[in-house]
Short mmCIF file of C-alpha atoms in Angstrom, two decimals:
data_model
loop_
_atom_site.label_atom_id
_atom_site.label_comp_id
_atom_site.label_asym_id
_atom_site.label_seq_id
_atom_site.Cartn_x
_atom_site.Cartn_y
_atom_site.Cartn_z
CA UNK U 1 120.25 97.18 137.79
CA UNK U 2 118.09 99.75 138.31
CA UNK U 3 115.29 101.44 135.49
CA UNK U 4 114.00 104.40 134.23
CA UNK U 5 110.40 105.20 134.18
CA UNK U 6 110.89 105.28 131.12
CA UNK U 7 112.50 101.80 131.04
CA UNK U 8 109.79 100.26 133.11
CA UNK U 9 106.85 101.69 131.23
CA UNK U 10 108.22 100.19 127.93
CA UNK U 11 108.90 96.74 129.87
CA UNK U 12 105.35 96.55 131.54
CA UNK U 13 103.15 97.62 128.18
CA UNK U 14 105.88 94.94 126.29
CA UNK U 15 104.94 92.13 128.83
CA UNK U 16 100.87 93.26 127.92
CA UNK U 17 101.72 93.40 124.14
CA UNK U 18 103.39 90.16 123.61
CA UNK U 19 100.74 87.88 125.04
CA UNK U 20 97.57 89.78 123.67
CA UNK U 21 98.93 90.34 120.30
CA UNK U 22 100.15 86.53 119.94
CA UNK U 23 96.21 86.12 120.76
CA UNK U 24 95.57 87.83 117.94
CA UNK U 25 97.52 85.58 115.75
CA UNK U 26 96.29 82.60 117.13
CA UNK U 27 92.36 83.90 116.86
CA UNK U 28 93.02 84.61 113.20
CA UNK U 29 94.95 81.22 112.22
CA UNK U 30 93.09 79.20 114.22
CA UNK U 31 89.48 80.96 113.30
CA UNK U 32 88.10 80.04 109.64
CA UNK U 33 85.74 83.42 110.00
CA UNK U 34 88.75 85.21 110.46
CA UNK U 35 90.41 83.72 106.95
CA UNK U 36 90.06 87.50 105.61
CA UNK U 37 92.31 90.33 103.98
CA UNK U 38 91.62 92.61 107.04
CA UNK U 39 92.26 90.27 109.46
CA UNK U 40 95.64 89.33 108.10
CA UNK U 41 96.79 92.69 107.99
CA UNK U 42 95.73 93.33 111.74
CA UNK U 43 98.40 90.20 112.25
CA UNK U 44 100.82 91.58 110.31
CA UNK U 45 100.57 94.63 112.53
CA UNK U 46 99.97 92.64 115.45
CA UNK U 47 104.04 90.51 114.17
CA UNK U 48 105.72 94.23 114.03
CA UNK U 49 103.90 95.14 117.54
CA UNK U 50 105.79 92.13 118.98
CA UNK U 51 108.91 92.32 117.50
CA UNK U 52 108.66 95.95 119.20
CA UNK U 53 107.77 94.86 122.59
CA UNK U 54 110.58 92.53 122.51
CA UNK U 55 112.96 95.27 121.88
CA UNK U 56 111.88 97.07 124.57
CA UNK U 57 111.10 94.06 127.18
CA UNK U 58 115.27 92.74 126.25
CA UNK U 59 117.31 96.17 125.93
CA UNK U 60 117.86 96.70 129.84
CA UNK U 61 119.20 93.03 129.90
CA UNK U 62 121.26 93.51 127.32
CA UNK U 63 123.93 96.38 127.73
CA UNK U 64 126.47 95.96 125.36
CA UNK U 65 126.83 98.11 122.54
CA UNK U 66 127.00 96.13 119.69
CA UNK U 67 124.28 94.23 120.85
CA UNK U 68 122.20 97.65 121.21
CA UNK U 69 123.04 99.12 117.66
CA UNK U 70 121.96 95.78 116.09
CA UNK U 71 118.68 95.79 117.94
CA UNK U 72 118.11 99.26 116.96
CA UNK U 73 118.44 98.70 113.30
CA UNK U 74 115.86 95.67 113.42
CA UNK U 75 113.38 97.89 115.48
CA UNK U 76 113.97 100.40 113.24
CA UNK U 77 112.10 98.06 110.35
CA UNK U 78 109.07 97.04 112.55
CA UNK U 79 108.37 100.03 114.00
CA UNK U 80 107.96 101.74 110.83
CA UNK U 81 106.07 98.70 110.15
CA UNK U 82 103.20 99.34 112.56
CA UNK U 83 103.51 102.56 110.86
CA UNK U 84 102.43 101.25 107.59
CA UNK U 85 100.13 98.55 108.09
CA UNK U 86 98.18 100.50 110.41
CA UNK U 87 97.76 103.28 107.90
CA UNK U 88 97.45 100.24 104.98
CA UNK U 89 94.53 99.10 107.02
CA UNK U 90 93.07 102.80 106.29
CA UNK U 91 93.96 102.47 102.84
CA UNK U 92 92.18 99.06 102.69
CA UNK U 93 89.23 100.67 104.07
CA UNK U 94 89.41 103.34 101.27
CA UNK U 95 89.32 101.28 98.60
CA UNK U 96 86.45 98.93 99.77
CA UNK U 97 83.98 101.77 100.38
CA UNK U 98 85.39 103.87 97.04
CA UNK U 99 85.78 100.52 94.63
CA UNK U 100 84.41 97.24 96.65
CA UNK U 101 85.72 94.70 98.73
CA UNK U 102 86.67 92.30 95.70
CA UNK U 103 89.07 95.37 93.84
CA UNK U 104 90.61 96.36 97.99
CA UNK U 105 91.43 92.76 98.58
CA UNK U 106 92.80 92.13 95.18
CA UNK U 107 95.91 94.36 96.41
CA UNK U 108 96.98 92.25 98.78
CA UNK U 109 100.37 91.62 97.86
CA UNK U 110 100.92 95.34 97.10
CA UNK U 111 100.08 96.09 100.57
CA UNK U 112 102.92 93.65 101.57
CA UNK U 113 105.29 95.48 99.03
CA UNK U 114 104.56 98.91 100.92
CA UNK U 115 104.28 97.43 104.58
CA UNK U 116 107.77 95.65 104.60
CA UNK U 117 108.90 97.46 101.46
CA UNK U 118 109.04 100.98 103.00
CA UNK U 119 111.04 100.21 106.41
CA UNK U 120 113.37 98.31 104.62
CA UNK U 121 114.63 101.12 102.53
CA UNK U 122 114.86 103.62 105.70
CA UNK U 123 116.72 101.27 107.64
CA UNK U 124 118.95 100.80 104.40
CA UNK U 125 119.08 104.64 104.10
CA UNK U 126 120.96 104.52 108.01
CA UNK U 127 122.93 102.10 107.66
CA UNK U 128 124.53 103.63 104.10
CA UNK U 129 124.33 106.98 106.30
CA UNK U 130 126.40 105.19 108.55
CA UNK U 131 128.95 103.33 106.21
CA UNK U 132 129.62 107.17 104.27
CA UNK U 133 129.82 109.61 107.17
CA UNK U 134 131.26 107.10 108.99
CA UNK U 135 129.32 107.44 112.49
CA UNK U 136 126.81 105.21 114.38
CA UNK U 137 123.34 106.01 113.90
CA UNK U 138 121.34 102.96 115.21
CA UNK U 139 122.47 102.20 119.02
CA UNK U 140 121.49 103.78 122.38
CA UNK U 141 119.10 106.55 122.73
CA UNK U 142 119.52 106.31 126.69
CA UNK U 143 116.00 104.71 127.36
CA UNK U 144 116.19 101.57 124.31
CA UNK U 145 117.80 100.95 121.21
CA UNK U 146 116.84 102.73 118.06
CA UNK U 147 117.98 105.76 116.44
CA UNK U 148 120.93 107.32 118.33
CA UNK U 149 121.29 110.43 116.59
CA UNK U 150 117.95 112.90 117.29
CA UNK U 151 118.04 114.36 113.94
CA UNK U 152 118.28 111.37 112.28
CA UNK U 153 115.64 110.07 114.05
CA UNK U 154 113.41 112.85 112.37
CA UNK U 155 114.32 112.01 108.86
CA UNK U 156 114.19 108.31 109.09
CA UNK U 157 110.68 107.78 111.51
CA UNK U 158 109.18 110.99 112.23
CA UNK U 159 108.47 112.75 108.39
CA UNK U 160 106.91 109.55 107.72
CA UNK U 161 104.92 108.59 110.43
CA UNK U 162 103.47 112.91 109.95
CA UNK U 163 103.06 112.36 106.08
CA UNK U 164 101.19 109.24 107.41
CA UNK U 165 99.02 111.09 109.51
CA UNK U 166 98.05 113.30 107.31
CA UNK U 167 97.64 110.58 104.43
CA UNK U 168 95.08 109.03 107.21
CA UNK U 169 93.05 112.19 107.56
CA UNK U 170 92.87 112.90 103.93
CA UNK U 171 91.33 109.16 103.66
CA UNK U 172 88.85 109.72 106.24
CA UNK U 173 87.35 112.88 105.03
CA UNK U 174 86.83 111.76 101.56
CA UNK U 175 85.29 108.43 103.03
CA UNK U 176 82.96 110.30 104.81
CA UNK U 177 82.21 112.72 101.93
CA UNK U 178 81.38 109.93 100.57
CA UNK U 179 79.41 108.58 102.84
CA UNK U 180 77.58 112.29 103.67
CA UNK U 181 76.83 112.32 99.32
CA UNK U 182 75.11 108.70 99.79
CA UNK U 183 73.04 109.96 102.84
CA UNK U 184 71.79 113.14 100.41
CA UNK U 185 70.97 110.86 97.56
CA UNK U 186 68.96 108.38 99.96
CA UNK U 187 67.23 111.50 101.66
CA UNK U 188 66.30 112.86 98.17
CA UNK U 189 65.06 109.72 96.90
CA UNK U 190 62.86 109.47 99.93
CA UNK U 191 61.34 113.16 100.00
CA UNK U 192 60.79 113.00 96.26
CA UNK U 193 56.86 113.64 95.15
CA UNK U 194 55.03 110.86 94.38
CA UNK U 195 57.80 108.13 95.16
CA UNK U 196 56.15 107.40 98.79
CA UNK U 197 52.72 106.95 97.31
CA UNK U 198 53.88 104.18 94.39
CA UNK U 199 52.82 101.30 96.79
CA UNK U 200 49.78 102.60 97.92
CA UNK U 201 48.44 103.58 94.25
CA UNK U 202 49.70 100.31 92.44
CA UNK U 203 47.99 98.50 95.89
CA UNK U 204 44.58 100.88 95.11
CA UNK U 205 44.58 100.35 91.12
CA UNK U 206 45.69 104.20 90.90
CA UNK U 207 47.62 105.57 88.03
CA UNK U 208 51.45 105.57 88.23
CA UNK U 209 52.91 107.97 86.30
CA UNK U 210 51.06 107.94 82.77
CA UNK U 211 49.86 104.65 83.24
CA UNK U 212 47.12 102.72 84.61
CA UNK U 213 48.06 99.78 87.19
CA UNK U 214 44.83 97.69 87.37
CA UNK U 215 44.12 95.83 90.84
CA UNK U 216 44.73 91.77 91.03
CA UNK U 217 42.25 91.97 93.27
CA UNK U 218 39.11 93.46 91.83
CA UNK U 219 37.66 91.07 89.29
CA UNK U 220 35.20 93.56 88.73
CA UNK U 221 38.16 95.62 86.63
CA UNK U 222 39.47 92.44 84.48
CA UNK U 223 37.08 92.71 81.97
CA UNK U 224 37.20 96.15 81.20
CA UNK U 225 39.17 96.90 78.27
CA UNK U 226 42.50 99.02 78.64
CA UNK U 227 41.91 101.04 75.58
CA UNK U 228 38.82 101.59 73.04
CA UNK U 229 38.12 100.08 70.16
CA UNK U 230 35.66 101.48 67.04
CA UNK U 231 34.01 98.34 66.39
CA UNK U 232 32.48 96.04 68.83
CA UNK U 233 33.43 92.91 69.67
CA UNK U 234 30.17 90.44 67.79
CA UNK U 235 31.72 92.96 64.53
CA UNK U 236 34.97 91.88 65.38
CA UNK U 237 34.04 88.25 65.78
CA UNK U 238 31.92 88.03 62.58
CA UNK U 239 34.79 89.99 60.44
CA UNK U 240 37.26 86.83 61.51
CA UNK U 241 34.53 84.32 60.49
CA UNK U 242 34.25 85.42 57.36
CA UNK U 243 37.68 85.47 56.77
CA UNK U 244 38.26 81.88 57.85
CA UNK U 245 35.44 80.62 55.10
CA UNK U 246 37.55 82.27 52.60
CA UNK U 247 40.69 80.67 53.42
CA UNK U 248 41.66 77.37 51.46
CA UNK U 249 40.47 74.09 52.04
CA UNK U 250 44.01 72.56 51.80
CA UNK U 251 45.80 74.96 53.52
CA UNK U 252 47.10 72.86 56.94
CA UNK U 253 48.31 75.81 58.97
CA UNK U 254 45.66 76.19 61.72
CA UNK U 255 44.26 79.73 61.35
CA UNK U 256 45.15 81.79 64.37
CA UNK U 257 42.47 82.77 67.17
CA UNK U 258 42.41 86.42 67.43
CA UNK U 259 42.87 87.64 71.29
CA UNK U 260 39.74 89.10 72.43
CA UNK U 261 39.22 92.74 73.13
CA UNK U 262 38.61 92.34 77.04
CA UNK U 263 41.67 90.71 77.92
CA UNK U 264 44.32 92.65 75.91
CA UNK U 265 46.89 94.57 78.10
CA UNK U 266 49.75 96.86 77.29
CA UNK U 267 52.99 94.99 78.88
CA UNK U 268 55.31 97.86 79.07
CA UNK U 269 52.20 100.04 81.28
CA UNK U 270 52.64 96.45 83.38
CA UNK U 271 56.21 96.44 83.35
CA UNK U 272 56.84 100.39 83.84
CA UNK U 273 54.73 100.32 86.72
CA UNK U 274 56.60 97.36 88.23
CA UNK U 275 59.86 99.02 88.16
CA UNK U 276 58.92 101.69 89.92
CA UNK U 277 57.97 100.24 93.22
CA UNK U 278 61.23 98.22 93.16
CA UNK U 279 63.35 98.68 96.24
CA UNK U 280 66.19 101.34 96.04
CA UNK U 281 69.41 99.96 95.60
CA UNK U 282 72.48 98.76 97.79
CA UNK U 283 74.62 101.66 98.91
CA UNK U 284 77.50 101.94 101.33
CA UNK U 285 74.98 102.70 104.14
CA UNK U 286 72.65 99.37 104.15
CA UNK U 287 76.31 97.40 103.80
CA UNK U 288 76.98 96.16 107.01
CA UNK U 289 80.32 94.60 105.79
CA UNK U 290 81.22 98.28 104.96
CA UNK U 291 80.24 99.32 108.14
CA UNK U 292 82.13 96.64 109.96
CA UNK U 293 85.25 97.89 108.10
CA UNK U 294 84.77 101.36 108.89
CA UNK U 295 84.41 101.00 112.27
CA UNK U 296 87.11 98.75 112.66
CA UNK U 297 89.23 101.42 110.56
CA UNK U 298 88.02 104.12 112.40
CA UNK U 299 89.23 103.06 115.51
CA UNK U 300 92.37 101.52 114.57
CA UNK U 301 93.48 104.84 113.13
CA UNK U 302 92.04 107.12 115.56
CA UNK U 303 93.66 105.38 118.43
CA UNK U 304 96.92 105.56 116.03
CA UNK U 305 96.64 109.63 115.46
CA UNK U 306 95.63 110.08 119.26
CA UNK U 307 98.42 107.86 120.32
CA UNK U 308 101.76 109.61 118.48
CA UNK U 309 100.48 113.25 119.57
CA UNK U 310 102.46 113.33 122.69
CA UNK U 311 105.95 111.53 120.81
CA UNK U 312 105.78 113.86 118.17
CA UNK U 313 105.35 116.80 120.00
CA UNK U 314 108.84 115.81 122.15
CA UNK U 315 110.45 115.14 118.88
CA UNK U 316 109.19 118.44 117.59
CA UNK U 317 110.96 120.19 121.24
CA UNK U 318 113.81 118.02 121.08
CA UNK U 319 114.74 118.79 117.36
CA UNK U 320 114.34 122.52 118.26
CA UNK U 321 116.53 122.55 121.27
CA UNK U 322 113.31 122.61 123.80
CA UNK U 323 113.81 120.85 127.17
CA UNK U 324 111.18 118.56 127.37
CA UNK U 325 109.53 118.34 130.79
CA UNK U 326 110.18 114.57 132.67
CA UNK U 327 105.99 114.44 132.80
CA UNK U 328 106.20 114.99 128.96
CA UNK U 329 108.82 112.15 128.14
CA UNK U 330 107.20 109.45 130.56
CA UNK U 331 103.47 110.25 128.61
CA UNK U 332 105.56 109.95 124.94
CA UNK U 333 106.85 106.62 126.32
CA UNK U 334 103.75 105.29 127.56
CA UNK U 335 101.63 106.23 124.48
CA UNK U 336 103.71 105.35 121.93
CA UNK U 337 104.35 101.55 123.85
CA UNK U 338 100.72 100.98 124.16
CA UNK U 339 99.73 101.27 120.46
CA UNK U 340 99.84 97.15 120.19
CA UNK U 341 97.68 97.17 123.26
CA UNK U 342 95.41 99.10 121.48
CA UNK U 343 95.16 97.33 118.11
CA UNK U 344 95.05 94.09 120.16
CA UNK U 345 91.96 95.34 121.71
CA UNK U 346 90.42 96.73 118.76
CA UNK U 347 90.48 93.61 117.37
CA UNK U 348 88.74 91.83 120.13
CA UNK U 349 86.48 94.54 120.60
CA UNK U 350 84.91 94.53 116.74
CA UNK U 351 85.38 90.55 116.42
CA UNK U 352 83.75 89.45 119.35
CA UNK U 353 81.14 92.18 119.83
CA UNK U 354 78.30 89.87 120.03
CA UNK U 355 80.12 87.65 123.08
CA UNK U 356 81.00 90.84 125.01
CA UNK U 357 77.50 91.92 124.89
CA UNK U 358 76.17 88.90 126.35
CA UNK U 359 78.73 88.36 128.73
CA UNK U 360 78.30 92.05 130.03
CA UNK U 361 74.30 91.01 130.57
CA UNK U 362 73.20 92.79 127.53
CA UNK U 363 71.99 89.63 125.93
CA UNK U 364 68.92 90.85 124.67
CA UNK U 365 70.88 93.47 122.92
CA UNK U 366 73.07 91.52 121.73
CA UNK U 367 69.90 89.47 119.72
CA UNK U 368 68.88 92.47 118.53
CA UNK U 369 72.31 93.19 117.24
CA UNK U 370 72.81 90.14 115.35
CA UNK U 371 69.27 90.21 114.17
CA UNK U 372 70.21 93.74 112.64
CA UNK U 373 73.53 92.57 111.17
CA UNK U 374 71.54 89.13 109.48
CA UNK U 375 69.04 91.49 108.06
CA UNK U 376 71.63 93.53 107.16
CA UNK U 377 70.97 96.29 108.92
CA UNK U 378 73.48 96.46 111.93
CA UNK U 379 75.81 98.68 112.72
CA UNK U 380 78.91 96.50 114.10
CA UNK U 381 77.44 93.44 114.66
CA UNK U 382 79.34 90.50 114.94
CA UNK U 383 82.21 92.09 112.78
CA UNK U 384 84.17 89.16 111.91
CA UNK U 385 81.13 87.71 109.63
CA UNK U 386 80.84 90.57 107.42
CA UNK U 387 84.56 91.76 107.04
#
């Protein structure tokens, strides 16, 4: 029997997607680093990426009609799967950087509502299409089994996977708003008068603010009172005398030593001045955990926006009763069929950054990038201990 190129480009990125992405599975269930809310939502991507290859590896073998129509209501459910936990994954990403990693894995379960919730009801939505008008809609589309009918096709895939798209972009730019408004706050707090030279005055005995930070380390200043006093300290000391030979004999409370003069201190000039030298504190740009996420996030949904261009431009020509060009149909069928390649490799990519540094010779980079990520200061890092 002979293919497509259309056919064989599904069939050779299938073969590719099965193996890497049942990789992925076995990294994360097999891995105790990887025992992590991200990491099972890459592998329930990485499930609806095989189920998907599957489809497209078995549909050439498999001619019959019946056979085709059920296949193409099953892909129908995992490929609008991919759909959503890649743009779940985005979501997740959100809410850690918005709320914090403890409140974006606490939804866990609603992310399994909306990833296998969602293609459900469209492939529900064909198949009552089907029972009330009465015509097939899954089956043949001439190159695999999905959608027969083009317009249908549109409703049930293609206005979701664009409200999708755009849901991903509208994420992105108000993470990195966010990010941008932390990078203006830090760069404020750094140019600020008088907050670079805190250190250096509480290290010279300088004033800070409105009060005076004596040195630990000039003995010389110990003794010196902090504030004056009208009467000197033999007055002071023969005033308290006095008042002890008047107390009474039989009186056991212990009278109460008076502190002296030279050794009195005013805590809250201490503690104020303390505070101020204090390091700034944690934002989303010293979190390498955050970062981790991000640029696992990042990629996943770039590759994702990049990667469903070309299909829905066809669909867009197709719906409007434009011939697409045979150039243009091969590149929708080889983009679209490589998306589990690409998550697959994301994966390894951000999870084993550290390995493929030193196995590429970089191993002194490497070091340096997990001595960043320890201090937390890295960018990716090993990605798999922060995320």
């Amino acid at each position: 029997m002979s293919y497509s190129s259309q056919q064989l480009a599904l069939i050779t990125a299938g073969a590719f997607t099965i193996p890497i992405n049942l990789g992925v599975i076995a990294c994360v269930t097999f891995t105790t680093k990887f025992h992590k809310v991200l990491y099972y939502m890459q592998v329930c991507l990485a499930v609806s990426e095989i189920i998907c290859a599957i489809d497209w590896t078995i549909i050439a073998g498999f001619p019959s009609a019946s056979f085709c129509q059920a296949v193409g209501t099953w892909h129908e459910v995992f490929l609008n799967s991919t759909v959503c936990w890649t743009v779940l994954i985005s979501v997740h990403c959100y809410v850690t950087v918005m709320k914090g990693a403890m409140i974006a894995d606490s939804y866990w379960w609603y992310y399994h509502v909306y990833g296998w919730g969602l293609p459900l009801l469209l492939m529900a939505i064909g198949l009552i299409v089907q029972r009330v008008q009465g015509f097939t809609v899954f089956g043949s589309t001439g190159v695999y089994c999905w959608i027969k009918d083009k317009n249908y096709r549109v409703y049930l895939f293609y206005v979701e996977l664009w409200i999708h798209i755009i849901a991903v972009v509208v994420l992105y730019c108000l993470i990195f708003k966010k990010v941008l408004s932390a990078m203006t706050k830090v760069s404020t707090m750094s140019g600020a008068p008088g907050t670079s030279s805190v250190a250096q005055d509480a290290k010279d005995g300088g004033q800070i603010g409105a009060f005076s930070l004596p040195p630990s380390r000039k003995s010389s200043q110990i003794s010196t009172p902090v504030f004056k006093r009208k009467d000197s300290a033999q007055t002071i000391q023969r005033k308290n005398s006095q008042k002890l030979d008047r107390r009474d004999s039989n009186d056991e409370e212990p009278p109460v030593p008076l502190p002296s003069p030279a050794f009195t201190r005013r805590p809250s000039a201490l503690i104020t001045a303390i505070s101020a030298i204090k390091p700034p504190k944690q934002t989303i740009l010293n979190d390498s955990r955050i970062k981790a996420i991000l640029f696992r996030a990042v990629l996943i949904a770039g590759g994702f926006i990049v990667m469903w261009t070309p299909p829905t431009t066809g669909r867009l020509m197709q719906y409007f009763n434009i011939t697409i060009p045979d150039w243009l149909a091969l590149w929708m069928t080889v983009s679209f069929s490589m998306m589990g390649i690409w998550n697959a490799f994301v994966f390894f990519l951000t999870s084993y950054w550290n390995e493929i540094v030193g196995v590429l010779g970089l191993k002194k980079s490497g070091e340096s990038a997990r001595k960043e990520s320890t201090n937390g200061g890295g960018t990716t890092g090993d990605a798999s201990d922060r995320v």
